[in-house]
PDB file of C-alpha atoms and ligand atoms in Angstrom:
ATOM      1  CA  MET A   1     -31.845  -2.239  -5.831  1.00 94.00           C
ATOM      2  CA  PHE A   2     -30.773   1.094  -4.386  1.00 96.00           C
ATOM      3  CA  ILE A   3     -27.116   1.932  -5.052  1.00 96.00           C
ATOM      4  CA  ILE A   4     -25.122   4.261  -2.843  1.00 97.00           C
ATOM      5  CA  ALA A   5     -21.658   5.578  -3.638  1.00 97.00           C
ATOM      6  CA  LEU A   6     -19.493   6.015  -0.542  1.00 98.00           C
ATOM      7  CA  THR A   7     -16.536   8.318  -0.943  1.00 98.00           C
ATOM      8  CA  GLY A   8     -14.141  10.470   1.033  1.00 98.00           C
ATOM      9  CA  GLY A   9     -10.544  11.638   1.055  1.00 97.00           C
ATOM     10  CA  ILE A  10      -7.606   9.397   1.835  1.00 96.00           C
ATOM     11  CA  ALA A  11      -7.744   8.045   5.419  1.00 96.00           C
ATOM     12  CA  SER A  12     -11.041   9.853   6.043  1.00 97.00           C
ATOM     13  CA  GLY A  13     -12.686   6.693   7.399  1.00 97.00           C
ATOM     14  CA  LYS A  14     -14.411   5.140   4.350  1.00 97.00           C
ATOM     15  CA  THR A  15     -13.491   1.555   5.204  1.00 96.00           C
ATOM     16  CA  THR A  16     -14.629   1.990   8.799  1.00 97.00           C
ATOM     17  CA  VAL A  17     -17.932   3.503   7.629  1.00 98.00           C
ATOM     18  CA  GLY A  18     -18.333   0.682   5.082  1.00 97.00           C
ATOM     19  CA  GLN A  19     -17.977  -1.875   7.875  1.00 97.00           C
ATOM     20  CA  MET A  20     -20.580  -0.042   9.959  1.00 98.00           C
ATOM     21  CA  LEU A  21     -22.983   0.065   6.995  1.00 98.00           C
ATOM     22  CA  ALA A  22     -22.444  -3.655   6.348  1.00 98.00           C
ATOM     23  CA  ARG A  23     -23.537  -4.336   9.947  1.00 98.00           C
ATOM     24  CA  LYS A  24     -26.710  -2.369   9.199  1.00 97.00           C
ATOM     25  CA  GLY A  25     -27.506  -4.720   6.322  1.00 96.00           C
ATOM     26  CA  ALA A  26     -25.943  -2.995   3.311  1.00 98.00           C
ATOM     27  CA  TYR A  27     -24.118  -5.013   0.657  1.00 98.00           C
ATOM     28  CA  VAL A  28     -20.753  -3.279   0.608  1.00 98.00           C
ATOM     29  CA  ILE A  29     -18.434  -3.540  -2.373  1.00 97.00           C
ATOM     30  CA  CYS A  30     -14.957  -2.126  -1.950  1.00 94.00           C
ATOM     31  CA  SER A  31     -13.499  -0.726  -5.151  1.00 90.00           C
ATOM     32  CA  ASP A  32      -9.981  -0.837  -3.654  1.00 89.00           C
ATOM     33  CA  GLN A  33     -10.366  -4.595  -3.377  1.00 93.00           C
ATOM     34  CA  LEU A  34     -11.530  -4.753  -7.008  1.00 95.00           C
ATOM     35  CA  ALA A  35      -8.623  -2.488  -7.983  1.00 93.00           C
ATOM     36  CA  ARG A  36      -6.263  -5.062  -6.485  1.00 95.00           C
ATOM     37  CA  GLU A  37      -8.023  -7.877  -8.349  1.00 96.00           C
ATOM     38  CA  VAL A  38      -7.962  -6.290 -11.820  1.00 97.00           C
ATOM     39  CA  VAL A  39      -4.168  -5.800 -11.715  1.00 97.00           C
ATOM     40  CA  ARG A  40      -3.300  -9.354 -10.637  1.00 98.00           C
ATOM     41  CA  LYS A  41      -0.600 -11.058 -12.677  1.00 97.00           C
ATOM     42  CA  GLY A  42      -2.007 -12.204 -16.024  1.00 93.00           C
ATOM     43  CA  GLU A  43      -5.025  -9.867 -16.027  1.00 97.00           C
ATOM     44  CA  PRO A  44      -5.322  -7.458 -19.012  1.00 97.00           C
ATOM     45  CA  ALA A  45      -4.663  -4.396 -16.795  1.00 97.00           C
ATOM     46  CA  TRP A  46      -1.472  -6.060 -15.491  1.00 98.00           C
ATOM     47  CA  SER A  47      -0.203  -6.391 -19.074  1.00 98.00           C
ATOM     48  CA  ASP A  48      -1.092  -2.771 -19.887  1.00 98.00           C
ATOM     49  CA  ILE A  49       0.685  -1.484 -16.767  1.00 98.00           C
ATOM     50  CA  VAL A  50       3.844  -3.540 -17.229  1.00 98.00           C
ATOM     51  CA  GLY A  51       3.906  -2.625 -20.934  1.00 98.00           C
ATOM     52  CA  HIS A  52       3.780   1.070 -20.052  1.00 98.00           C
ATOM     53  CA  PHE A  53       5.775   1.410 -16.814  1.00 97.00           C
ATOM     54  CA  GLY A  54       8.181  -1.486 -17.343  1.00 97.00           C
ATOM     55  CA  GLU A  55       9.127  -4.403 -15.105  1.00 96.00           C
ATOM     56  CA  GLY A  56      10.474  -2.016 -12.488  1.00 96.00           C
ATOM     57  CA  VAL A  57       6.957  -1.834 -11.016  1.00 97.00           C
ATOM     58  CA  LEU A  58       6.866  -5.580 -10.298  1.00 97.00           C
ATOM     59  CA  ASP A  59       7.678  -7.295  -7.022  1.00 97.00           C
ATOM     60  CA  PRO A  60       9.799 -10.491  -6.951  1.00 97.00           C
ATOM     61  CA  ASP A  61       6.642 -12.600  -7.519  1.00 97.00           C
ATOM     62  CA  GLY A  62       5.759 -10.685 -10.681  1.00 97.00           C
ATOM     63  CA  GLU A  63       2.798  -8.926  -9.061  1.00 98.00           C
ATOM     64  CA  ILE A  64       2.402  -5.144  -9.333  1.00 97.00           C
ATOM     65  CA  ASP A  65       4.154  -3.400  -6.444  1.00 96.00           C
ATOM     66  CA  ARG A  66       1.338  -0.965  -5.626  1.00 92.00           C
ATOM     67  CA  LYS A  67       3.506   1.244  -3.426  1.00 89.00           C
ATOM     68  CA  ARG A  68       6.086   1.700  -6.200  1.00 94.00           C
ATOM     69  CA  LEU A  69       3.365   2.422  -8.755  1.00 95.00           C
ATOM     70  CA  ALA A  70       1.623   4.844  -6.387  1.00 90.00           C
ATOM     71  CA  ASP A  71       4.897   6.760  -5.917  1.00 89.00           C
ATOM     72  CA  ILE A  72       5.185   7.175  -9.711  1.00 94.00           C
ATOM     73  CA  VAL A  73       1.608   8.257 -10.376  1.00 93.00           C
ATOM     74  CA  PHE A  74       1.347  10.600  -7.417  1.00 85.00           C
ATOM     75  CA  ALA A  75       4.357  12.461  -8.814  1.00 89.00           C
ATOM     76  CA  ASP A  76       3.107  12.683 -12.409  1.00 93.00           C
ATOM     77  CA  ALA A  77      -0.440  13.584 -13.477  1.00 91.00           C
ATOM     78  CA  ASP A  78      -0.083  12.079 -16.981  1.00 96.00           C
ATOM     79  CA  GLU A  79       1.031   8.763 -15.531  1.00 97.00           C
ATOM     80  CA  ARG A  80      -1.911   8.872 -13.168  1.00 91.00           C
ATOM     81  CA  VAL A  81      -4.274   9.354 -16.107  1.00 92.00           C
ATOM     82  CA  PHE A  82      -2.724   6.361 -17.873  1.00 97.00           C
ATOM     83  CA  LEU A  83      -3.173   4.163 -14.811  1.00 96.00           C
ATOM     84  CA  GLU A  84      -6.769   5.313 -14.352  1.00 91.00           C
ATOM     85  CA  LYS A  85      -7.595   4.520 -17.987  1.00 94.00           C
ATOM     86  CA  ALA A  86      -6.085   1.059 -17.619  1.00 96.00           C
ATOM     87  CA  THR A  87      -7.962   0.236 -14.432  1.00 94.00           C
ATOM     88  CA  HIS A  88     -11.174   2.259 -13.935  1.00 88.00           C
ATOM     89  CA  PRO A  89     -13.285   0.725 -16.753  1.00 91.00           C
ATOM     90  CA  ARG A  90     -12.294  -2.760 -15.595  1.00 95.00           C
ATOM     91  CA  ILE A  91     -13.143  -1.971 -11.989  1.00 91.00           C
ATOM     92  CA  PHE A  92     -16.554  -0.574 -13.025  1.00 86.00           C
ATOM     93  CA  GLN A  93     -17.198  -3.690 -15.145  1.00 94.00           C
ATOM     94  CA  ARG A  94     -16.521  -5.950 -12.143  1.00 95.00           C
ATOM     95  CA  MET A  95     -18.735  -3.802  -9.988  1.00 92.00           C
ATOM     96  CA  ALA A  96     -21.566  -4.098 -12.498  1.00 93.00           C
ATOM     97  CA  ASP A  97     -21.180  -7.911 -12.530  1.00 95.00           C
ATOM     98  CA  ILE A  98     -21.283  -8.113  -8.720  1.00 96.00           C
ATOM     99  CA  LEU A  99     -24.301  -5.787  -8.522  1.00 95.00           C
ATOM    100  CA  ARG A 100     -26.173  -7.951 -11.015  1.00 96.00           C
ATOM    101  CA  GLU A 101     -25.510 -10.995  -8.825  1.00 96.00           C
ATOM    102  CA  ILE A 102     -26.679  -9.224  -5.654  1.00 96.00           C
ATOM    103  CA  ASP A 103     -29.779  -7.981  -7.455  1.00 94.00           C
ATOM    104  CA  ALA A 104     -30.655 -11.483  -8.629  1.00 95.00           C
ATOM    105  CA  ASP A 105     -30.041 -12.968  -5.152  1.00 95.00           C
ATOM    106  CA  THR A 106     -32.165 -10.396  -3.304  1.00 94.00           C
ATOM    107  CA  GLY A 107     -35.013  -9.912  -5.752  1.00 93.00           C
ATOM    108  CA  GLY A 108     -34.045  -6.268  -6.208  1.00 89.00           C
ATOM    109  CA  GLU A 109     -34.494  -5.431  -2.494  1.00 90.00           C
ATOM    110  CA  ALA A 110     -30.851  -4.776  -1.578  1.00 95.00           C
ATOM    111  CA  ILE A 111     -29.206  -1.525  -0.610  1.00 97.00           C
ATOM    112  CA  ALA A 112     -25.717  -1.726  -2.099  1.00 97.00           C
ATOM    113  CA  VAL A 113     -22.850   0.519  -1.051  1.00 98.00           C
ATOM    114  CA  LEU A 114     -19.948   1.025  -3.427  1.00 96.00           C
ATOM    115  CA  ASP A 115     -16.851   2.328  -1.664  1.00 95.00           C
ATOM    116  CA  ILE A 116     -15.294   4.502  -4.390  1.00 92.00           C
ATOM    117  CA  PRO A 117     -12.450   6.683  -3.077  1.00 91.00           C
ATOM    118  CA  LEU A 118     -12.012   8.480  -6.414  1.00 86.00           C
ATOM    119  CA  LEU A 119     -15.710   9.004  -7.175  1.00 91.00           C
ATOM    120  CA  VAL A 120     -15.331  12.723  -7.867  1.00 93.00           C
ATOM    121  CA  GLU A 121     -11.977  12.367  -9.669  1.00 86.00           C
ATOM    122  CA  ALA A 122     -13.582   9.737 -11.941  1.00 81.00           C
ATOM    123  CA  ARG A 123     -16.491  12.158 -12.598  1.00 86.00           C
ATOM    124  CA  ALA A 124     -18.845   9.407 -11.474  1.00 86.00           C
ATOM    125  CA  GLY A 125     -20.720  11.531  -8.934  1.00 91.00           C
ATOM    126  CA  GLY A 126     -23.957  11.412 -10.955  1.00 93.00           C
ATOM    127  CA  MET A 127     -24.021   7.670 -11.608  1.00 92.00           C
ATOM    128  CA  PHE A 128     -25.645   6.396  -8.428  1.00 94.00           C
ATOM    129  CA  ASP A 129     -28.908   6.761  -6.494  1.00 96.00           C
ATOM    130  CA  CYS A 130     -27.207   8.611  -3.667  1.00 96.00           C
ATOM    131  CA  ASN A 131     -23.739   9.814  -2.657  1.00 98.00           C
ATOM    132  CA  LEU A 132     -22.462   9.487   0.907  1.00 98.00           C
ATOM    133  CA  VAL A 133     -19.344  11.513   1.659  1.00 98.00           C
ATOM    134  CA  VAL A 134     -17.144  10.799   4.677  1.00 98.00           C
ATOM    135  CA  ASP A 135     -15.631  14.120   5.673  1.00 98.00           C
ATOM    136  CA  ALA A 136     -12.663  14.555   7.989  1.00 98.00           C
ATOM    137  CA  PRO A 137     -10.540  17.644   8.605  1.00 96.00           C
ATOM    138  CA  PRO A 138      -7.275  17.368   6.612  1.00 96.00           C
ATOM    139  CA  GLN A 139      -5.202  17.613   9.816  1.00 96.00           C
ATOM    140  CA  LEU A 140      -6.881  14.413  11.044  1.00 97.00           C
ATOM    141  CA  GLN A 141      -6.239  12.677   7.701  1.00 97.00           C
ATOM    142  CA  VAL A 142      -2.562  13.611   8.000  1.00 97.00           C
ATOM    143  CA  GLY A 143      -2.438  12.309  11.584  1.00 96.00           C
ATOM    144  CA  ARG A 144      -3.920   8.958  10.550  1.00 95.00           C
ATOM    145  CA  LEU A 145      -1.586   8.633   7.561  1.00 96.00           C
ATOM    146  CA  LYS A 146       1.378   9.262   9.852  1.00 96.00           C
ATOM    147  CA  ASP A 147       0.214   7.033  12.714  1.00 94.00           C
ATOM    148  CA  ASP A 148      -1.228   4.099  10.756  1.00 91.00           C
ATOM    149  CA  ARG A 149       0.690   4.095   7.483  1.00 88.00           C
ATOM    150  CA  GLY A 150       4.049   5.493   8.517  1.00 90.00           C
ATOM    151  CA  SER A 151       3.807   8.428   6.068  1.00 92.00           C
ATOM    152  CA  SER A 152       5.889  11.530   6.633  1.00 94.00           C
ATOM    153  CA  GLU A 153       4.036  14.832   7.094  1.00 95.00           C
ATOM    154  CA  GLU A 154       5.146  15.950   3.617  1.00 95.00           C
ATOM    155  CA  GLU A 155       4.081  12.669   1.953  1.00 91.00           C
ATOM    156  CA  ALA A 156       0.705  12.815   3.691  1.00 95.00           C
ATOM    157  CA  TRP A 157       0.000  16.367   2.482  1.00 96.00           C
ATOM    158  CA  SER A 158       1.070  15.568  -1.078  1.00 90.00           C
ATOM    159  CA  ARG A 159      -1.333  12.574  -1.153  1.00 89.00           C
ATOM    160  CA  ILE A 160      -4.168  14.764   0.130  1.00 94.00           C
ATOM    161  CA  ASN A 161      -3.368  17.589  -2.276  1.00 92.00           C
ATOM    162  CA  ALA A 162      -3.304  15.163  -5.239  1.00 86.00           C
ATOM    163  CA  GLN A 163      -7.006  14.453  -4.607  1.00 91.00           C
ATOM    164  CA  VAL A 164      -9.969  16.724  -5.369  1.00 94.00           C
ATOM    165  CA  SER A 165     -10.570  19.426  -2.800  1.00 95.00           C
ATOM    166  CA  ARG A 166     -12.710  18.825   0.266  1.00 96.00           C
ATOM    167  CA  GLU A 167     -15.186  21.412  -1.110  1.00 96.00           C
ATOM    168  CA  ASP A 168     -15.562  19.656  -4.490  1.00 96.00           C
ATOM    169  CA  ARG A 169     -16.156  16.345  -2.769  1.00 97.00           C
ATOM    170  CA  LEU A 170     -18.727  17.815  -0.400  1.00 97.00           C
ATOM    171  CA  ALA A 171     -20.503  19.432  -3.361  1.00 97.00           C
ATOM    172  CA  CYS A 172     -21.485  15.985  -4.680  1.00 96.00           C
ATOM    173  CA  ALA A 173     -22.829  14.742  -1.318  1.00 97.00           C
ATOM    174  CA  ASP A 174     -26.462  13.847  -0.699  1.00 96.00           C
ATOM    175  CA  PHE A 175     -25.477  13.017   2.896  1.00 97.00           C
ATOM    176  CA  VAL A 176     -22.296  13.875   4.765  1.00 98.00           C
ATOM    177  CA  ILE A 177     -20.860  11.624   7.487  1.00 98.00           C
ATOM    178  CA  ARG A 178     -18.591  13.722   9.673  1.00 98.00           C
ATOM    179  CA  ASN A 179     -15.645  11.819  11.086  1.00 98.00           C
ATOM    180  CA  GLU A 180     -13.868  14.156  13.460  1.00 97.00           C
ATOM    181  CA  GLY A 181     -14.549  12.564  16.845  1.00 96.00           C
ATOM    182  CA  THR A 182     -14.572   9.112  18.421  1.00 97.00           C
ATOM    183  CA  LEU A 183     -15.627   5.875  16.760  1.00 98.00           C
ATOM    184  CA  GLN A 184     -18.878   6.133  18.752  1.00 98.00           C
ATOM    185  CA  ASN A 185     -19.479   9.600  17.239  1.00 98.00           C
ATOM    186  CA  LEU A 186     -18.862   8.068  13.829  1.00 98.00           C
ATOM    187  CA  GLN A 187     -21.314   5.238  14.553  1.00 98.00           C
ATOM    188  CA  ASP A 188     -23.966   7.839  15.490  1.00 98.00           C
ATOM    189  CA  GLU A 189     -23.356   9.665  12.197  1.00 98.00           C
ATOM    190  CA  VAL A 190     -23.642   6.383  10.287  1.00 98.00           C
ATOM    191  CA  ASP A 191     -26.892   5.494  12.096  1.00 98.00           C
ATOM    192  CA  LYS A 192     -28.385   8.845  11.076  1.00 98.00           C
ATOM    193  CA  ALA A 193     -27.223   8.539   7.466  1.00 97.00           C
ATOM    194  CA  TRP A 194     -28.530   4.961   7.237  1.00 98.00           C
ATOM    195  CA  GLU A 195     -31.966   6.026   8.439  1.00 97.00           C
ATOM    196  CA  ALA A 196     -32.068   8.763   5.791  1.00 96.00           C
ATOM    197  CA  VAL A 197     -30.854   6.421   3.079  1.00 96.00           C
ATOM    198  CA  VAL A 198     -33.397   3.720   3.917  1.00 96.00           C
ATOM    199  CA  ALA A 199     -36.174   6.333   3.732  1.00 96.00           C
ATOM    200  CA  LEU A 200     -34.874   7.497   0.358  1.00 95.00           C
ATOM    201  CA  ALA A 201     -34.635   3.922  -0.932  1.00 94.00           C
ATOM    202  CA  ARG A 202     -38.237   3.235   0.166  1.00 92.00           C
ATOM    203  CA  LYS A 203     -39.450   6.387  -1.553  1.00 92.00           C
ATOM    204  CA  ALA A 204     -37.550   5.494  -4.730  1.00 89.00           C
ATOM    205  CA  GLY A 205     -39.061   1.978  -4.577  1.00 85.00           C
ATOM    206  CA  GLN A 206     -42.587   3.380  -4.241  1.00 78.00           C
ATOM    207  CA  GLU A 207     -42.069   5.873  -7.034  1.00 79.00           C
ATOM    208  CA  GLY A 208     -40.615   3.112  -9.183  1.00 67.00           C
ATOM    209  CA  GLY A 209     -43.842   1.174  -8.728  1.00 55.00           C
TER     210      GLY A 209
HETATM  211  P1  ATP B   1      -7.941   4.878   2.721  1.00 72.34           P
HETATM  212  O1  ATP B   1      -8.226   6.143   2.016  1.00 72.34           O
HETATM  213  O2  ATP B   1      -6.492   4.715   2.946  1.00 72.34           O
HETATM  214  O3  ATP B   1      -8.572   3.662   2.112  1.00 72.34           O
HETATM  215  P2  ATP B   1     -10.104   5.054   4.613  1.00 72.34           P
HETATM  216  O4  ATP B   1     -10.757   6.312   4.188  1.00 72.34           O
HETATM  217  O5  ATP B   1     -10.763   3.772   4.218  1.00 72.34           O
HETATM  218  O6  ATP B   1      -8.577   5.037   4.223  1.00 72.34           O
HETATM  219  P3  ATP B   1     -10.092   3.987   7.283  1.00 72.34           P
HETATM  220  O7  ATP B   1      -9.160   2.873   6.893  1.00 72.34           O
HETATM  221  O8  ATP B   1     -11.498   3.652   7.581  1.00 72.34           O
HETATM  222  O9  ATP B   1      -9.996   5.153   6.206  1.00 72.34           O
HETATM  223  O10 ATP B   1      -9.523   4.809   8.517  1.00 72.34           O
HETATM  224  C1  ATP B   1      -8.153   5.185   8.595  1.00 72.34           C
HETATM  225  C2  ATP B   1      -7.617   4.811   9.981  1.00 72.34           C
HETATM  226  O11 ATP B   1      -8.216   5.671  10.942  1.00 72.34           O
HETATM  227  C3  ATP B   1      -7.966   3.383  10.411  1.00 72.34           C
HETATM  228  O12 ATP B   1      -6.891   2.888  11.180  1.00 72.34           O
HETATM  229  C4  ATP B   1      -9.204   3.567  11.270  1.00 72.34           C
HETATM  230  O13 ATP B   1      -9.339   2.549  12.225  1.00 72.34           O
HETATM  231  C5  ATP B   1      -8.922   4.927  11.915  1.00 72.34           C
HETATM  232  N1  ATP B   1     -10.144   5.685  12.221  1.00 72.34           N
HETATM  233  C6  ATP B   1     -11.109   6.073  11.371  1.00 72.34           C
HETATM  234  N2  ATP B   1     -12.047   6.805  11.999  1.00 72.34           N
HETATM  235  C7  ATP B   1     -11.677   6.866  13.283  1.00 72.34           C
HETATM  236  C8  ATP B   1     -12.252   7.489  14.454  1.00 72.34           C
HETATM  237  N3  ATP B   1     -13.384   8.197  14.415  1.00 72.34           N
HETATM  238  N4  ATP B   1     -11.591   7.329  15.619  1.00 72.34           N
HETATM  239  C9  ATP B   1     -10.429   6.631  15.676  1.00 72.34           C
HETATM  240  N5  ATP B   1      -9.837   6.037  14.613  1.00 72.34           N
HETATM  241  C10 ATP B   1     -10.454   6.147  13.444  1.00 72.34           C
END
């Protein structure tokens, strides 16, 4: 199996790129989805989070209110570190389990794509066969956060500035997918990146025997 990490800043277009890659035949695993699963009521991470932040972070059903928690951790780096320690190892464990299943089902032939928004923040940039970075100009990220998520300009910038810099993210890229035009432009970028990745996966397969 060839494992690609897909990353990019907030609202850069990772999910859209993941969907395009899935249509090409990649097995796409979304770490945001896993992040939601590991904090469900009753899971160990849920207990750790409620124990630390208190019941004020719960919604009326007793589930974690992710917006409320995000507001706390975006305003306080230590709290963010706590949350990452409570969730990241569990997310990576789930990922490993899913990858094992895909590997068994495909006889090792799959190209898997892990959508990991915080790849660089988690210092996981060296863990995978190849890193794909979706890159969008910050002004476009802000526009999407305002239009699609109802963020204010100030909120949008503070979310972007809480992440690693665009330069640091690009420094870990094997391939960059530029998302600064239309969806068709993005599809063309994805087509090019997929071709390169398939060639790399073939080469790695041959070298591996
Ligand atoms: P998040 O960091 O919040 O998970 P993301 O990086 O996964 O976001 P997407 O959800 O793929 O980003 O894209 C953000 C929004 O911008 C979506 O509504 C998506 O449809 C839109 N979008 C992405 N790329 C383009 C594009 N090239 N043209 C028009 N809209 C786009």
